[in-house]
XYZ file of C-alpha atoms in Angstrom:
698
model
C 0.000 0.000 0.000
C 2.855 2.394 0.846
C 4.453 1.610 -2.498
C 1.255 2.512 -4.324
C 0.731 5.728 -2.342
C 4.360 6.701 -2.884
C 3.960 6.158 -6.611
C 0.893 8.396 -6.699
C 2.321 11.134 -4.478
C 5.915 11.324 -5.709
C 5.991 10.113 -9.303
C 3.177 12.146 -10.865
C 2.382 15.754 -11.754
C -0.634 16.788 -9.730
C -2.365 19.037 -12.316
C -2.340 16.334 -14.990
C -3.219 13.711 -12.402
C -6.292 15.720 -11.410
C -7.194 16.073 -15.081
C -6.992 12.295 -15.481
C -9.175 11.841 -12.411
C -11.755 14.327 -13.721
C -11.914 12.522 -17.068
C -12.265 9.204 -15.242
C -15.108 10.432 -13.015
C -17.099 12.151 -15.762
C -16.599 9.319 -18.208
C -17.479 6.613 -15.681
C -20.667 8.356 -14.555
C -21.784 8.807 -18.159
C -20.791 5.238 -19.072
C -22.801 3.621 -16.296
C -25.824 5.798 -16.995
C -25.676 4.727 -20.611
C -25.277 1.105 -19.478
C -28.378 1.460 -17.310
C -30.207 2.753 -20.382
C -29.011 -0.326 -22.307
C -30.740 -2.562 -19.777
C -34.014 -0.641 -19.988
C -34.393 -0.654 -23.781
C -35.105 -3.293 -26.399
C -34.348 -4.088 -30.033
C -32.345 -1.733 -32.221
C -32.452 0.985 -29.581
C -30.670 -1.335 -27.151
C -27.880 -1.882 -29.717
C -27.478 1.874 -30.196
C -27.133 2.482 -26.455
C -24.788 -0.520 -26.128
C -22.477 0.788 -28.843
C -22.453 4.247 -27.297
C -21.806 2.980 -23.761
C -18.990 0.717 -25.006
C -17.302 3.542 -26.902
C -17.620 6.010 -24.022
C -16.484 3.436 -21.456
C -13.503 2.304 -23.526
C -12.503 5.900 -24.274
C -12.718 6.752 -20.569
C -10.416 3.867 -19.637
C -7.971 4.766 -22.414
C -7.962 8.532 -21.809
C -7.485 8.142 -18.050
C -4.511 5.851 -18.663
C -2.659 8.086 -21.111
C -3.310 11.373 -19.296
C -2.008 9.696 -16.132
C 1.005 8.415 -18.108
C 1.755 11.916 -19.349
C 1.684 13.069 -15.708
C 4.277 10.385 -14.832
C 7.573 12.098 -13.922
C 10.822 10.757 -15.375
C 14.187 12.082 -16.497
C 14.580 9.682 -19.427
C 13.567 10.537 -22.956
C 10.329 8.849 -23.938
C 7.586 8.797 -26.557
C 4.529 6.789 -27.520
C 3.991 4.316 -30.337
C 0.904 5.645 -32.191
C -0.135 2.227 -33.539
C 0.031 0.522 -30.149
C -1.693 3.481 -28.527
C -4.659 3.228 -30.898
C -4.656 -0.569 -30.533
C -5.025 -0.152 -26.780
C -8.040 2.116 -27.421
C -9.633 -0.539 -29.618
C -9.012 -3.162 -26.919
C -10.645 -1.021 -24.237
C -13.705 -0.344 -26.395
C -13.977 -3.975 -27.519
C -13.792 -5.478 -24.037
C -16.297 -2.934 -22.689
C -18.732 -3.618 -25.522
C -18.443 -7.370 -24.990
C -18.782 -7.163 -21.210
C -21.808 -4.865 -21.356
C -23.280 -6.827 -24.255
C -23.496 -10.195 -22.515
C -25.213 -8.614 -19.510
C -27.576 -6.318 -21.415
C -30.637 -8.519 -21.255
C -29.844 -10.641 -18.223
C -31.962 -10.373 -15.100
C -30.590 -13.273 -13.072
C -27.520 -15.482 -12.871
C -23.826 -14.722 -12.553
C -23.533 -13.492 -16.148
C -24.018 -9.936 -14.928
C -20.934 -10.101 -12.708
C -18.974 -12.041 -15.357
C -19.682 -9.255 -17.842
C -18.389 -6.677 -15.374
C -15.315 -8.818 -14.812
C -14.699 -8.829 -18.570
C -14.789 -5.036 -18.527
C -12.180 -5.224 -15.738
C -10.035 -7.549 -17.868
C -10.357 -5.018 -20.664
C -8.898 -2.378 -18.346
C -5.989 -4.735 -17.589
C -5.385 -5.548 -21.265
C -5.625 -1.917 -22.291
C -3.147 -0.888 -19.578
C -0.427 -3.325 -20.547
C -0.849 -2.784 -24.286
C -0.717 0.931 -23.541
C 2.464 0.398 -21.556
C 3.862 -1.452 -24.572
C 3.196 1.763 -26.508
C 5.298 3.654 -23.939
C 8.771 3.996 -25.513
C 11.623 4.873 -23.136
C 15.437 4.708 -23.086
C 15.533 1.620 -20.957
C 13.727 -1.584 -20.029
C 10.464 -1.980 -18.104
C 10.161 -4.691 -15.440
C 7.027 -5.662 -13.436
C 6.497 -6.806 -9.897
C 4.422 -10.028 -10.233
C 2.640 -9.550 -6.886
C 1.480 -6.006 -7.612
C 0.562 -7.031 -11.139
C -1.670 -9.801 -9.785
C -3.197 -7.466 -7.188
C -3.920 -4.901 -9.904
C -5.700 -7.495 -12.027
C -7.807 -8.759 -9.108
C -8.832 -5.219 -8.147
C -9.807 -4.306 -11.694
C -11.829 -7.460 -12.316
C -13.488 -7.286 -8.896
C -14.519 -3.645 -9.129
C -15.709 -4.231 -12.708
C -18.005 -7.012 -11.505
C -19.342 -4.783 -8.723
C -20.025 -1.982 -11.236
C -22.428 -4.045 -13.356
C -23.877 -5.683 -10.252
C -24.926 -2.348 -8.755
C -26.693 -1.279 -11.936
C -28.344 -4.619 -12.689
C -29.289 -5.516 -9.108
C -30.081 -2.221 -7.358
C -31.308 -2.384 -3.786
C -31.609 1.372 -3.226
C -31.922 4.434 -5.436
C -28.253 5.215 -4.726
C -26.970 2.108 -6.504
C -26.600 4.049 -9.756
C -23.818 5.983 -8.030
C -22.314 2.747 -6.747
C -21.960 1.481 -10.313
C -20.060 4.579 -11.461
C -17.910 4.591 -8.301
C -16.962 0.950 -8.837
C -15.917 1.611 -12.439
C -13.795 4.554 -11.275
C -12.117 2.329 -8.689
C -11.546 -0.394 -11.289
C -9.710 2.044 -13.578
C -7.782 3.920 -10.893
C -6.773 0.918 -8.769
C -5.485 -0.981 -11.806
C -3.487 1.912 -13.165
C -1.710 3.027 -10.021
C -1.176 -0.459 -8.595
C 0.349 -1.566 -11.892
C 2.452 1.603 -12.132
C 3.724 1.032 -8.598
C 4.868 -2.421 -9.727
C 6.750 -1.063 -12.735
C 10.491 -0.362 -12.662
C 12.372 1.317 -15.515
C 16.016 0.289 -15.908
C 17.884 2.963 -17.937
C 19.795 1.697 -20.972
C 21.428 4.242 -23.310
C 21.596 1.613 -26.051
C 17.811 1.600 -26.357
C 16.822 4.165 -28.958
C 13.406 5.759 -29.351
C 12.073 5.372 -32.928
C 11.369 8.508 -34.927
C 7.734 7.505 -35.277
C 7.186 8.020 -31.546
C 4.620 10.618 -30.505
C 5.547 13.235 -27.912
C 3.621 14.033 -24.742
C 2.097 17.189 -26.192
C 0.860 15.465 -29.347
C -0.502 12.530 -27.352
C -2.355 14.702 -24.851
C -3.961 16.647 -27.714
C -5.016 13.392 -29.371
C -6.378 11.968 -26.121
C -8.324 15.090 -25.230
C -9.753 15.376 -28.745
C -10.967 11.767 -28.815
C -12.364 11.967 -25.306
C -14.063 15.310 -25.950
C -15.768 13.956 -29.067
C -16.875 10.791 -27.281
C -18.123 12.657 -24.219
C -19.986 15.168 -26.375
C -21.665 12.418 -28.382
C -22.572 10.429 -25.292
C -23.795 13.390 -23.279
C -25.798 14.751 -26.221
C -27.472 11.416 -26.864
C -28.228 10.961 -23.174
C -29.646 14.471 -22.785
C -31.732 14.160 -25.966
C -33.108 10.838 -24.764
C -33.750 12.276 -21.303
C -35.626 15.209 -22.808
C -37.583 12.818 -25.028
C -38.565 10.795 -21.980
C -39.603 13.950 -20.164
C -41.684 15.044 -23.148
C -43.245 11.586 -23.300
C -43.980 11.731 -19.574
C -45.537 15.174 -19.972
C -47.623 13.924 -22.880
C -48.673 10.891 -20.867
C -49.655 13.186 -17.992
C -51.577 15.384 -20.435
C -53.418 12.367 -21.838
C -54.195 11.079 -18.361
C -55.735 14.441 -17.431
C -57.628 15.188 -20.646
C -60.630 13.621 -22.303
C -59.661 11.668 -25.422
C -62.823 12.578 -27.332
C -63.014 16.349 -26.808
C -59.500 17.245 -25.674
C -60.961 19.010 -22.644
C -59.634 18.459 -19.111
C -61.150 15.305 -17.648
C -62.729 14.606 -14.281
C -59.407 14.327 -12.435
C -58.198 17.661 -13.797
C -61.580 19.180 -12.950
C -61.397 18.073 -9.324
C -57.869 19.456 -9.075
C -58.831 22.814 -10.605
C -61.855 23.245 -8.356
C -59.826 22.284 -5.289
C -57.011 24.701 -6.134
C -59.451 27.528 -6.855
C -61.185 26.954 -3.514
C -57.841 27.231 -1.703
C -56.812 30.479 -3.376
C -57.069 33.614 -1.214
C -59.963 35.809 -2.320
C -61.773 39.003 -1.428
C -64.447 38.552 1.232
C -67.171 39.346 -1.304
C -65.754 37.208 -4.134
C -67.224 33.791 -4.870
C -66.644 30.868 -7.213
C -69.290 29.134 -9.346
C -69.274 25.519 -10.504
C -71.711 24.983 -13.382
C -72.776 21.461 -14.374
C -74.055 21.296 -17.970
C -76.098 18.318 -19.129
C -77.103 17.814 -22.773
C -80.826 17.140 -23.007
C -81.988 13.862 -24.567
C -78.503 12.997 -25.731
C -79.336 9.295 -25.572
C -81.939 9.891 -28.273
C -79.229 11.386 -30.491
C -77.067 8.312 -30.023
C -79.941 5.921 -30.602
C -81.188 7.715 -33.708
C -77.917 8.594 -35.410
C -75.318 6.271 -33.890
C -72.439 6.733 -31.489
C -70.160 8.293 -34.110
C -72.606 11.160 -34.595
C -73.032 11.460 -30.836
C -69.278 11.765 -30.421
C -69.188 14.441 -33.100
C -71.922 16.386 -31.307
C -69.936 16.282 -28.060
C -66.792 17.497 -29.847
C -68.659 20.407 -31.422
C -70.220 21.347 -28.090
C -66.770 21.352 -26.489
C -65.407 23.512 -29.307
C -68.275 26.003 -29.206
C -68.283 26.420 -25.445
C -64.490 26.743 -25.351
C -64.825 29.551 -27.887
C -66.941 31.696 -25.555
C -64.815 31.242 -22.434
C -62.934 34.211 -21.053
C -60.044 34.690 -18.646
C -60.743 33.049 -15.304
C -63.160 30.504 -16.788
C -62.562 26.766 -17.073
C -64.310 23.925 -18.916
C -64.002 20.143 -18.459
C -65.861 17.057 -19.566
C -67.264 15.199 -16.586
C -68.148 12.087 -18.566
C -70.991 11.029 -20.823
C -73.036 14.020 -21.954
C -72.070 16.189 -18.987
C -69.649 19.112 -18.923
C -68.605 21.288 -16.010
C -67.606 24.933 -16.266
C -65.962 26.918 -13.487
C -66.122 30.672 -12.990
C -63.098 31.235 -10.786
C -64.257 34.554 -9.332
C -67.369 36.733 -9.430
C -69.088 39.200 -7.100
C -72.788 39.195 -7.984
C -75.039 36.149 -8.280
C -76.295 37.455 -11.613
C -72.752 37.082 -12.981
C -72.852 33.343 -12.315
C -76.227 33.008 -14.026
C -75.032 35.054 -17.018
C -71.994 32.756 -17.248
C -74.211 29.661 -17.351
C -76.593 31.200 -19.895
C -73.672 32.180 -22.139
C -72.580 28.544 -22.170
C -76.101 27.260 -22.887
C -76.419 29.733 -25.769
C -73.204 28.374 -27.265
C -74.477 24.809 -26.913
C -77.716 25.774 -28.670
C -75.940 27.161 -31.755
C -76.796 25.169 -34.899
C -74.336 22.578 -36.146
C -74.115 20.788 -39.454
C -75.091 17.113 -39.217
C -74.745 15.149 -42.445
C -75.628 18.216 -44.491
C -78.581 19.223 -42.331
C -78.747 21.859 -39.568
C -78.963 20.288 -36.155
C -79.457 21.675 -32.664
C -79.191 20.327 -29.163
C -80.138 21.986 -25.898
C -78.679 21.730 -22.435
C -79.598 22.529 -18.861
C -77.317 23.896 -16.158
C -77.012 23.650 -12.407
C -74.890 26.037 -10.349
C -73.164 25.503 -7.011
C -71.459 28.418 -5.281
C -68.450 28.684 -3.010
C -68.360 29.798 -0.250
C -71.609 27.974 0.400
C -72.738 24.705 1.870
C -70.056 22.712 0.071
C -66.684 22.436 1.757
C -64.755 20.348 -0.786
C -64.447 20.059 -4.552
C -66.495 16.879 -4.438
C -69.225 18.655 -2.485
C -69.445 21.444 -5.060
C -69.511 19.094 -8.039
C -72.181 16.957 -6.421
C -74.293 20.000 -5.621
C -73.916 21.395 -9.143
C -74.955 18.046 -10.584
C -77.957 17.912 -8.277
C -79.021 21.390 -9.404
C -78.515 20.381 -13.041
C -80.775 17.362 -12.624
C -83.452 19.666 -11.193
C -82.939 22.055 -14.133
C -83.418 19.202 -16.614
C -86.742 18.358 -15.039
C -87.792 22.019 -15.323
C -87.125 22.832 -18.975
C -84.750 22.342 -21.928
C -82.563 25.410 -21.259
C -83.211 25.984 -17.575
C -80.617 27.222 -15.090
C -80.959 26.379 -11.404
C -78.867 27.241 -8.361
C -78.266 24.579 -5.794
C -80.417 24.941 -2.676
C -80.300 22.787 0.447
C -84.114 22.726 0.364
C -84.292 20.633 -2.816
C -86.065 17.262 -2.863
C -85.331 15.309 0.305
C -84.624 12.073 -1.547
C -82.260 13.763 -3.964
C -80.591 15.644 -1.147
C -80.215 12.412 0.783
C -78.511 10.807 -2.208
C -76.290 13.840 -2.504
C -75.274 13.642 1.148
C -74.691 9.936 0.794
C -72.501 10.643 -2.210
C -70.499 13.176 -0.227
C -70.053 10.667 2.586
C -69.026 8.032 0.060
C -66.160 10.203 -1.136
C -64.804 10.231 2.420
C -65.526 6.576 3.174
C -62.089 5.326 2.124
C -60.195 7.857 4.244
C -62.456 7.152 7.217
C -61.965 3.395 6.967
C -65.683 2.718 6.512
C -65.291 0.379 3.532
C -64.479 -3.301 3.865
C -64.352 -6.324 1.623
C -66.480 -9.413 2.000
C -65.630 -12.721 0.363
C -68.111 -15.299 -0.947
C -66.689 -18.740 -1.759
C -66.753 -20.236 -5.223
C -66.813 -24.029 -5.201
C -66.109 -27.004 -7.389
C -69.484 -28.526 -8.247
C -68.221 -32.111 -7.920
C -65.861 -32.072 -4.916
C -67.415 -28.954 -3.319
C -63.892 -27.733 -2.508
C -63.384 -23.974 -2.404
C -61.611 -22.864 -5.591
C -61.769 -19.109 -5.068
C -63.682 -16.148 -3.675
C -65.712 -13.350 -5.197
C -64.812 -9.994 -3.669
C -67.812 -7.883 -2.624
C -67.669 -4.305 -1.357
C -69.497 -3.316 1.816
C -69.952 0.153 3.348
C -70.473 0.451 7.077
C -71.790 4.010 7.441
C -71.291 5.529 10.917
C -74.951 6.597 11.221
C -76.834 4.682 8.517
C -75.303 1.302 9.270
C -74.654 -1.072 6.376
C -75.429 0.712 3.095
C -76.412 -1.548 0.214
C -74.177 -1.545 -2.871
C -77.388 -1.074 -4.852
C -77.498 2.422 -3.333
C -73.904 3.577 -3.354
C -72.476 1.982 -6.530
C -74.774 4.024 -8.855
C -73.812 7.131 -6.877
C -70.137 6.370 -7.398
C -70.701 5.858 -11.121
C -72.705 9.063 -11.483
C -70.182 11.226 -9.627
C -67.098 9.663 -11.198
C -65.920 8.181 -7.905
C -66.166 4.655 -9.293
C -62.564 4.791 -10.549
C -61.172 5.580 -7.109
C -63.526 3.082 -5.504
C -62.615 0.378 -8.004
C -58.887 0.964 -7.551
C -59.259 0.707 -3.771
C -61.212 -2.552 -4.023
C -58.713 -4.069 -6.445
C -55.634 -3.020 -4.469
C -57.097 -4.077 -1.106
C -58.300 -7.434 -2.420
C -54.949 -8.204 -4.041
C -53.048 -7.196 -0.909
C -55.225 -9.353 1.350
C -55.183 -12.343 -1.006
C -51.406 -12.192 -1.409
C -51.045 -13.040 2.299
C -53.095 -16.225 2.059
C -51.361 -19.566 2.430
C -53.797 -21.035 -0.089
C -53.256 -19.768 -3.673
C -56.984 -19.290 -4.213
C -58.248 -17.081 -7.003
C -60.166 -13.876 -6.281
C -62.853 -12.455 -8.570
C -63.211 -8.663 -8.599
C -65.963 -6.741 -10.391
C -64.938 -4.052 -12.880
C -67.404 -1.246 -13.566
C -68.083 -0.116 -17.163
C -66.389 3.218 -16.428
C -63.244 1.393 -15.333
C -63.213 -0.776 -18.450
C -63.613 2.342 -20.589
C -60.424 3.787 -19.096
C -57.417 3.048 -21.325
C -55.146 3.182 -18.263
C -56.873 0.237 -16.547
C -54.213 -2.326 -17.621
C -51.445 -0.093 -16.265
C -53.216 0.281 -12.921
C -53.828 -3.462 -12.661
C -50.196 -4.157 -13.471
C -48.968 -1.658 -10.858
C -51.281 -3.115 -8.207
C -50.092 -6.668 -8.914
C -46.478 -5.574 -8.654
C -47.069 -3.612 -5.450
C -49.036 -6.351 -3.707
C -47.092 -9.327 -5.049
C -50.235 -11.228 -6.063
C -49.749 -13.657 -8.938
C -51.623 -12.424 -11.999
C -53.305 -15.774 -12.617
C -54.956 -15.559 -9.179
C -56.875 -12.449 -10.251
C -60.123 -12.718 -12.190
C -61.851 -9.549 -13.352
C -65.620 -9.762 -13.833
C -67.207 -7.515 -16.452
C -70.792 -7.166 -17.623
C -71.852 -6.943 -21.238
C -73.026 -3.379 -20.662
C -69.390 -2.505 -20.059
C -68.298 -3.649 -23.516
C -71.289 -2.972 -25.736
C -70.581 0.781 -26.086
C -67.140 0.540 -27.712
C -66.336 -3.068 -28.420
C -62.993 -2.394 -30.105
C -61.731 -0.419 -27.124
C -63.016 -3.011 -24.663
C -61.404 -5.836 -26.646
C -58.085 -3.972 -26.665
C -58.221 -3.490 -22.883
C -59.188 -7.116 -22.253
C -56.365 -8.408 -24.435
C -53.857 -6.316 -22.497
C -55.163 -7.701 -19.210
C -55.035 -11.281 -20.464
C -51.467 -10.747 -21.688
C -50.524 -10.176 -18.042
C -52.080 -13.494 -17.080
C -55.253 -11.983 -15.563
C -58.459 -13.979 -16.115
C -61.600 -12.343 -17.551
C -65.128 -13.496 -16.700
C -68.472 -12.381 -18.151
C -70.714 -11.582 -15.201
C -74.527 -11.689 -15.050
C -74.817 -13.677 -18.272
C -78.367 -13.768 -19.552
C -79.532 -10.448 -18.124
C -78.206 -8.145 -20.847
C -77.636 -8.471 -24.564
C -75.834 -11.832 -24.191
C -75.212 -12.019 -27.929
C -73.373 -14.926 -29.474
C -71.031 -12.493 -31.235
C -69.877 -11.164 -27.871
C -68.866 -14.636 -26.710
C -67.215 -15.284 -30.042
C -65.289 -12.007 -30.259
C -64.145 -11.655 -26.656
C -61.639 -14.071 -25.058
C -63.563 -14.832 -21.870
C -62.118 -17.332 -19.405
C -65.437 -17.913 -17.646
C -69.181 -17.272 -17.982
C -71.210 -16.569 -14.835
C -74.902 -17.436 -15.083
C -76.977 -14.828 -13.279
C -78.652 -15.871 -10.034
C -82.107 -14.963 -11.354
C -82.025 -17.959 -13.707
C -80.548 -20.344 -11.142
C -83.309 -19.337 -8.741
C -85.862 -20.525 -11.298
C -84.505 -24.082 -11.394
C -87.299 -26.464 -10.375
C -89.937 -23.746 -10.784
C -89.503 -22.276 -14.246
C -88.943 -24.281 -17.414
C -87.732 -21.184 -19.342
C -85.135 -20.492 -16.621
C -83.938 -24.099 -16.758
C -83.755 -23.909 -20.542
C -81.625 -20.762 -20.378
C -79.248 -22.349 -17.851
C -79.027 -25.547 -19.900
C -78.430 -23.747 -23.201
C -75.798 -21.498 -21.622
C -73.853 -24.504 -20.329
C -74.072 -26.244 -23.724
C -72.976 -23.085 -25.551
C -70.077 -22.494 -23.165
C -68.956 -26.115 -23.470
C -68.876 -25.809 -27.269
C -66.741 -22.665 -26.916
C -64.543 -24.377 -24.309
C -65.397 -21.738 -21.686
C -65.999 -22.807 -18.054
C -69.342 -21.869 -16.474
C -70.026 -20.754 -12.901
C -73.613 -20.627 -11.643
C -74.445 -17.897 -9.132
C -77.175 -18.000 -6.504
C -77.006 -21.739 -5.732
C -79.061 -22.130 -2.548
C -80.525 -25.650 -2.561
C -79.498 -29.212 -3.264
C -82.076 -29.206 -6.050
C -80.073 -26.472 -7.744
C -76.894 -28.522 -7.311
C -78.420 -31.709 -8.699
C -79.656 -29.931 -11.818
C -76.390 -28.062 -12.411
C -74.201 -31.128 -11.959
C -76.472 -33.075 -14.271
C -76.088 -30.433 -16.965
C -72.295 -30.358 -16.598
C -71.798 -27.082 -14.717
C -68.458 -27.426 -12.923
C -68.342 -24.319 -10.706
C -70.960 -22.889 -8.355
C -71.462 -20.019 -5.931
C -74.237 -19.291 -3.492
C -75.629 -19.416 0.023
C -75.621 -23.224 -0.056
C -71.844 -22.977 0.375
C -71.548 -19.749 2.283
C -72.663 -16.158 2.554
C -70.277 -13.272 1.883
C -68.055 -12.859 4.945
C -65.309 -10.471 6.039
C -61.704 -11.595 5.832
C -61.568 -12.319 9.555
C -64.240 -15.012 9.144
C -62.540 -16.853 6.271
C -58.980 -16.760 7.600
C -59.124 -20.388 8.680
C -59.937 -21.454 5.131
C -57.392 -19.292 3.356
C -54.515 -19.461 5.846
C -54.434 -23.249 6.409
C -51.416 -24.485 4.469
C -52.771 -27.805 3.262
C -52.618 -29.221 -0.224
C -55.899 -29.062 -2.126
C -56.588 -29.701 -5.758
C -58.147 -26.729 -7.478
C -60.583 -27.220 -10.324
C -58.684 -25.126 -12.820
C -58.557 -25.473 -16.559
C -56.161 -28.103 -17.869
C -53.812 -25.460 -19.186
C -53.861 -23.254 -16.075
C -50.868 -23.227 -13.777
C -50.054 -21.039 -10.808
C -47.294 -18.609 -11.676
C -45.362 -17.547 -8.580
C -44.480 -14.175 -10.082
C -46.946 -11.267 -9.969
C -46.952 -11.036 -13.769
C -46.515 -13.491 -16.558
C -43.028 -13.617 -18.128
C -44.229 -11.781 -21.205
C -45.248 -8.762 -19.153
C -42.498 -8.919 -16.568
C -39.944 -8.793 -19.364
């Protein structure tokens, strides 16, 4: 160690030594960041980043070596062989490319460390070829012990460098990778230099082709500057591209795809921020809910494409009449919400709403014919009875519903004295928006059983709301409220995340079935949210079954099919719920890749009492069998039901005969007992221990 420190302190020029260190640090940081980018990309892009990282890494190793050599103090004449010098550069680049290349796509195994070790060997090879390029009036001898130590240090630190990038345990590991590469370069160079002895010999002549220190340093700095500029430029351009993509993704996630207006999330944020802004004591804010009258008739008569066009034109016309301090968003369906950030007289709020309704009522061209639609508006004011953004939006919607019942272009202000039933629903909706934070929601689980063995094969997840004053509130009451106010997305995410987290702790790998609302299925980000939840909770994707109704896919079948295919690519199962109660068309079963059909309880209840109900159940089972889709019958309550279903070939059942929905605490014995049971799964279904299938995880 003293020999090495003495070599560094006494045999080198400090300014040039610091320059070599600066090049080494900057180059190593950039190299390992580029290497990290290699591991995150695929295809041709991966090759581009690999080539760039190899060139930058090799140039860093080479430049550090020769700048440090130029700083080496000696009294003997010396020069550098240009051919050997460039050969050492090629060796450094080649070894770095090879080492990074064999680890680029690896996630496990020792190949990652082996690749880093190869980079370390490249540093060793480059050093000694570079020393062969060092021409001096004498002979060079090497201490074998220090030479071996130098090689071990370089290979070891090289392996650590790739390990820290490929197997990070904290967010600081990216610095550990660069630090390890710096140590690999520096420890090799100075340990090897400490083991070198030059024996002067006047008979050894320096060839005329030798390059002087000044020429070499210019060449080194030029090559390194070009490489660093290329690497840094590419990295910065890519970083900016990623930032632009992230900003675009954020824009898309906060704007309605059809109209380009801010969506419900952006609306809630704007209203909340406006409420928090300091204002004059007499200033108020108005939230105006606008509902298009009889829009369903437009869709039914002219088709969804025309309906979409009408909504786009409404958005364009209303946006054209907005002024400073006014905001417009689409709240979903045929409803828009406008916000007047500040006004002083109540008449100003009404004039604002009427201006919007006038714009909506302007004629539009529909297939060559003039066409008009009307709208009604409801206004909620702040300060007022609403204390949150959700309160205001709910109140504005309530006033809008009253306006619709009054006339085609009516405007109504929210009043606490409105219909008691409507007000009660509004209050319940407000409470619902706080139910998650207050811990009032809980999940119940109803078993799903094998029809032959009666073993439990999974659970359907059911949401329950224990209201502090109303007691247990029926989902029939609060689910429509959540859908109408746009809270169904938040509610659905909470149910899915909570169910996956609870199920992931079970000793038994039982499947859970979670309902997905039509609004959730219509969201193009649903697959991303499901994937994130599976990764966060650790639940295997093939243990999750999402239940959808035909009403959720009938509106935009192409979009729904795209979403379902993404979910199935993760390994998530898809079931058609409530079969027989909706459209239940054969084309739906043919076009959509369902993993299960659930016969609605209303038909199962008719077994033994209604021949039409039995015929529907029987035909559904026969149809599903021909399509090779398993069937689960809901609402099984008697042995008579079981006898009929088994006789018809239904293999999965659910109902009070096997158990009512229960909280997790009541089913813990069943799900936490680590015994081997045989699940009635499809022949090609296996339990994947990873949260996502390999195709998605990759």
